[in-house]
Short mmCIF file of C-alpha atoms in Angstrom, two decimals:
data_model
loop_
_atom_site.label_atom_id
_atom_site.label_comp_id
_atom_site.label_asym_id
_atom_site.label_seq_id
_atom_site.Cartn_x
_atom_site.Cartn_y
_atom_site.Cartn_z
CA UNK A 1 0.00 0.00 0.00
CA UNK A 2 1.40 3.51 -1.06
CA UNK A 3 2.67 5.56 2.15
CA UNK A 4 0.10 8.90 2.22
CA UNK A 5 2.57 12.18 3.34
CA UNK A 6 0.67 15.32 4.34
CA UNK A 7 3.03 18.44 2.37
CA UNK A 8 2.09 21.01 4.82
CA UNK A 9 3.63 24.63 5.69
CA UNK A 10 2.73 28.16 4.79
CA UNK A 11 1.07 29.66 1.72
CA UNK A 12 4.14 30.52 -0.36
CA UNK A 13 6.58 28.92 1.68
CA UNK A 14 7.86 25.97 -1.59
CA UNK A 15 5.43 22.97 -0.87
CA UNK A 16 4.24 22.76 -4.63
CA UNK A 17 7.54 23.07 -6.28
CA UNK A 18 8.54 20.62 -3.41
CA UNK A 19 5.49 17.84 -4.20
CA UNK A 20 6.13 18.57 -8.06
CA UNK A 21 9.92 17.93 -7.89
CA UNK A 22 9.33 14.77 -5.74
CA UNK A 23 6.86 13.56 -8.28
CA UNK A 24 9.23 14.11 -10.96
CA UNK A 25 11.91 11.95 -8.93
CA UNK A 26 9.48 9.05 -8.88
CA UNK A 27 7.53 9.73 -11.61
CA UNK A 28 3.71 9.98 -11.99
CA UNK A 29 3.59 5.87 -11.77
CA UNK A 30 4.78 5.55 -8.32
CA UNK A 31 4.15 9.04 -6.70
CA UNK A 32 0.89 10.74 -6.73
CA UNK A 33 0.48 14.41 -5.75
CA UNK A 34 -3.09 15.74 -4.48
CA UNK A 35 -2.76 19.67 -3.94
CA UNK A 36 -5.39 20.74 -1.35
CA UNK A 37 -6.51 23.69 -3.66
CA UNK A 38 -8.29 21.73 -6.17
CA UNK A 39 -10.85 20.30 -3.32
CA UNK A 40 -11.82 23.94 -2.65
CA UNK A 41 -15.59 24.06 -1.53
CA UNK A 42 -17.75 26.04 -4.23
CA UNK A 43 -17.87 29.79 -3.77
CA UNK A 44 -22.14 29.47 -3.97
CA UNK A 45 -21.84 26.99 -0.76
CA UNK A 46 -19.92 29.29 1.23
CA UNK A 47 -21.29 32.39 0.21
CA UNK A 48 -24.64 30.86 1.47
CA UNK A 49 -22.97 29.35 4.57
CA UNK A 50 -21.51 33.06 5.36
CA UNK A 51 -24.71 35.26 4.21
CA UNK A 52 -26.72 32.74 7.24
CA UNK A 53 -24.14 33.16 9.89
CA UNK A 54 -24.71 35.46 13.15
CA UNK A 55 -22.04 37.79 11.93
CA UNK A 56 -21.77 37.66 7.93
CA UNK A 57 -18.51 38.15 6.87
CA UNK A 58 -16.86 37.78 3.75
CA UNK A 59 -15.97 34.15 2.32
CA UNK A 60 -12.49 33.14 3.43
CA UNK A 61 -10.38 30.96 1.99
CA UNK A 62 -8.01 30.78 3.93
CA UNK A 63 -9.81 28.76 6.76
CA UNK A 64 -10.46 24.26 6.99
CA UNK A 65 -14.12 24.99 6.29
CA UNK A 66 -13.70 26.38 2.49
CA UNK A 67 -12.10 22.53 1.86
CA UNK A 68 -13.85 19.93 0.95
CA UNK A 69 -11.80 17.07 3.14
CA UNK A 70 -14.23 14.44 2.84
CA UNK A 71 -13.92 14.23 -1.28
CA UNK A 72 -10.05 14.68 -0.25
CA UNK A 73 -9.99 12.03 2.13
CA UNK A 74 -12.33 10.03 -0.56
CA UNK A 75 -9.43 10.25 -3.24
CA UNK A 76 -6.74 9.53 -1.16
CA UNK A 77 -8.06 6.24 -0.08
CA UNK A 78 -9.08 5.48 -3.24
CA UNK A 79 -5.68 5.95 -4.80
CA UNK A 80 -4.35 3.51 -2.24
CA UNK A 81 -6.96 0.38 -2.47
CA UNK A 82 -6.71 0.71 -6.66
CA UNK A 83 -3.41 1.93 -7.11
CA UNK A 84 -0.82 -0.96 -6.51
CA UNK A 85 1.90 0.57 -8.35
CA UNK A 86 2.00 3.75 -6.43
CA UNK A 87 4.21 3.83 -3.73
CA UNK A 88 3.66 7.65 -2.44
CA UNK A 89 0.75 9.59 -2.44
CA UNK A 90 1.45 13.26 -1.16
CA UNK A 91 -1.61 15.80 -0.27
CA UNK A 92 -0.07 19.27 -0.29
CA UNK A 93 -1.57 22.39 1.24
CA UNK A 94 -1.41 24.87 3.91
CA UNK A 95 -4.84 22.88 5.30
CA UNK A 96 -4.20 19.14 4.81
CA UNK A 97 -3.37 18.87 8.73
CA UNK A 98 -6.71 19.96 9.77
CA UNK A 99 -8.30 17.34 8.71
CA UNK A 100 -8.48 14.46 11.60
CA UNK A 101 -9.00 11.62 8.96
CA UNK A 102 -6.34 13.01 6.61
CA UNK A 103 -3.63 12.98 9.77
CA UNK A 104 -4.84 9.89 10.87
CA UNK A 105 -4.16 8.07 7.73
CA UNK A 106 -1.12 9.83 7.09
CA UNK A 107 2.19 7.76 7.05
CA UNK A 108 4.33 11.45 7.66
CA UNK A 109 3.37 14.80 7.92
CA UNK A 110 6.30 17.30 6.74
CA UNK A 111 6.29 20.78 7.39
CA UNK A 112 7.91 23.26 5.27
CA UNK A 113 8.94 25.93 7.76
CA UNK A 114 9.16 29.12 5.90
CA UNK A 115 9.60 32.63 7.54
CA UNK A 116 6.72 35.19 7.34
CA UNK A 117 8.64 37.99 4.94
CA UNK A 118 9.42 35.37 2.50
CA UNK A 119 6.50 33.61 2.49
CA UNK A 120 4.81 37.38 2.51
CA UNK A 121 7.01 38.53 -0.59
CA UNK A 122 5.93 35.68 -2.27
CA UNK A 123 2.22 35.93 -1.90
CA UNK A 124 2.60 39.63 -2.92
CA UNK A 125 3.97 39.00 -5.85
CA UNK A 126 1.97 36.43 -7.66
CA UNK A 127 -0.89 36.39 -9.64
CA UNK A 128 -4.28 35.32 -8.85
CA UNK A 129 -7.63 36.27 -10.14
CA UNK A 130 -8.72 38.10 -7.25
CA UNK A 131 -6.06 39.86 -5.71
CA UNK A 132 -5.55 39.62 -1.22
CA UNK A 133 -7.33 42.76 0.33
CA UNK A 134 -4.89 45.09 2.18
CA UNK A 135 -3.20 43.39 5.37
CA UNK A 136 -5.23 40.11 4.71
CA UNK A 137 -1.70 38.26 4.81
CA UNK A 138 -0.79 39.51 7.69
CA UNK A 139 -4.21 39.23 9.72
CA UNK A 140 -5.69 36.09 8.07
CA UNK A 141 -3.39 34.16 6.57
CA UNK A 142 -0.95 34.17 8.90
CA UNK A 143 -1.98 33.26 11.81
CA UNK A 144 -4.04 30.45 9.86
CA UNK A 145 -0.71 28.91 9.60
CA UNK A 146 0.66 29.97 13.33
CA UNK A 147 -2.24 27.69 13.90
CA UNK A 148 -1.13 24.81 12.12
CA UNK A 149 2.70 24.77 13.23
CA UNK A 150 1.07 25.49 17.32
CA UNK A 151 -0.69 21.85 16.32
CA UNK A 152 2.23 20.11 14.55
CA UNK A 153 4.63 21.62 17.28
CA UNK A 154 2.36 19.82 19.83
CA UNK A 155 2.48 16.22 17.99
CA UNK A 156 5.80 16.45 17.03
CA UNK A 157 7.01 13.74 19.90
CA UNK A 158 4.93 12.36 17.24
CA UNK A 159 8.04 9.97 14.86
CA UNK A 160 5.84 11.00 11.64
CA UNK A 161 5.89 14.69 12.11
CA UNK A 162 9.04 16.20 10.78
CA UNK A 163 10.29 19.57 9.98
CA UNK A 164 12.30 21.57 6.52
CA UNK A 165 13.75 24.70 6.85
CA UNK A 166 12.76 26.79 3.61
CA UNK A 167 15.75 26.35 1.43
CA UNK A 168 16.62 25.70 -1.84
CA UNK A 169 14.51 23.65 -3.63
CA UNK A 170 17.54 21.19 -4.03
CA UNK A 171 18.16 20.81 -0.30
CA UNK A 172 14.40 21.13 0.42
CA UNK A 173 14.08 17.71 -1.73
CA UNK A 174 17.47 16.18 0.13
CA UNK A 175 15.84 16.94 3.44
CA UNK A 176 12.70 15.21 2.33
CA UNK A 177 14.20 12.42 0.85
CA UNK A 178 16.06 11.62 3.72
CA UNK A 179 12.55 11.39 5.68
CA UNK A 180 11.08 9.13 3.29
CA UNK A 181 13.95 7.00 3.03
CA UNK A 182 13.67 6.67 7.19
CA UNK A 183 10.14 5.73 6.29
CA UNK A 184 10.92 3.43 3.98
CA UNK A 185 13.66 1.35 6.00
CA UNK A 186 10.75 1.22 9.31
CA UNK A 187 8.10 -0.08 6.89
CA UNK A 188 10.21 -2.80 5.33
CA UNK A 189 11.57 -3.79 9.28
CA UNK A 190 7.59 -3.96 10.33
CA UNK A 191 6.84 -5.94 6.61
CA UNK A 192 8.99 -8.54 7.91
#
């Protein structure tokens, strides 16, 4: 059965590039990558979800409820039970750790840890159809993330929880490798 790793870390912070350049080390036949942002709720649902709550706000999507983790969860156990050839499945996104189900299937959870002016710079400066309102980095996204490293920080006594510094995306992919490898050598000890 193919190990599932959860690809976590900040928005910006490399854990695309870092899935895509692990998939292109192992090729699409033995390493699947599932990016959180294609299991995005529709905008109708939340808008409706927002417009009814006590305090209407506007739809953020930056936040577990805007995913739609049980289709997530759906794909990544359906990649392992009909899949034999695949040996890792990775689920990428600032998110993925949220989800109870997703962690508890999870073989690893990897964080890329990526400081807040980088990962800042970088949000700035890409393109997206609807552009971050003023300080929504800062106040939103953020500490969305501080969040998520608090919880990982917590489980880290955890064996499957490891951390990357933001590096290059060379020794970002030497770091990881060296994690899976670890992975690798404990499940062929236990298949024994």
């Amino acid at each position: 059965m193919p190990a599932v790793v959860l690809l976590t870390g900040p928005s910006c912070s490399g854990k695309s590039t870092l899935a895509s350049a692990v998939q292109e080390l192992y090729g699409s036949e033995r390493c699947q990558v599932l990016a959180q942002d294609a299991y995005y709720r529709e905008e109708v649902e939340l808008q409706a979800e927002v417009a009814a709550a006590a305090e209407p706000s506007q739809v953020c999507w930056d936040e577990p409820s805007a995913i739609n983790f049980p289709s997530l969860v759906h794909d990544v156990q359906a990649a392992q039970a009909h899949c034999p050839d695949l040996q890792w499945i990775f689920v990428e996104g600032t998110m993925v750790t949220c989800s109870r189900e997703l962690f508890q299937i999870a073989d690893l959870v990897v964080y890329v840890d990526a400081p807040h002016d980088v990962c800042a710079t970088r949000r700035a400066a890409r393109e997206c159809a609807v552009p971050d309102p003023a300080d929504y980095f800062d106040q939103v996204v953020w500490p969305a993330n501080m969040l998520v490293l608090q919880s990982l920080r917590e489980r880290a006594r955890n064996s499957r929880v490891h951390f990357i510094p933001q590096s290059s995306p060379e020794d970002m992919l030497s770091a990881l490798q060296a994690i899976l490898h670890g992975l690798e050598r404990r499940r062929s000890v236990t298949d024994q």
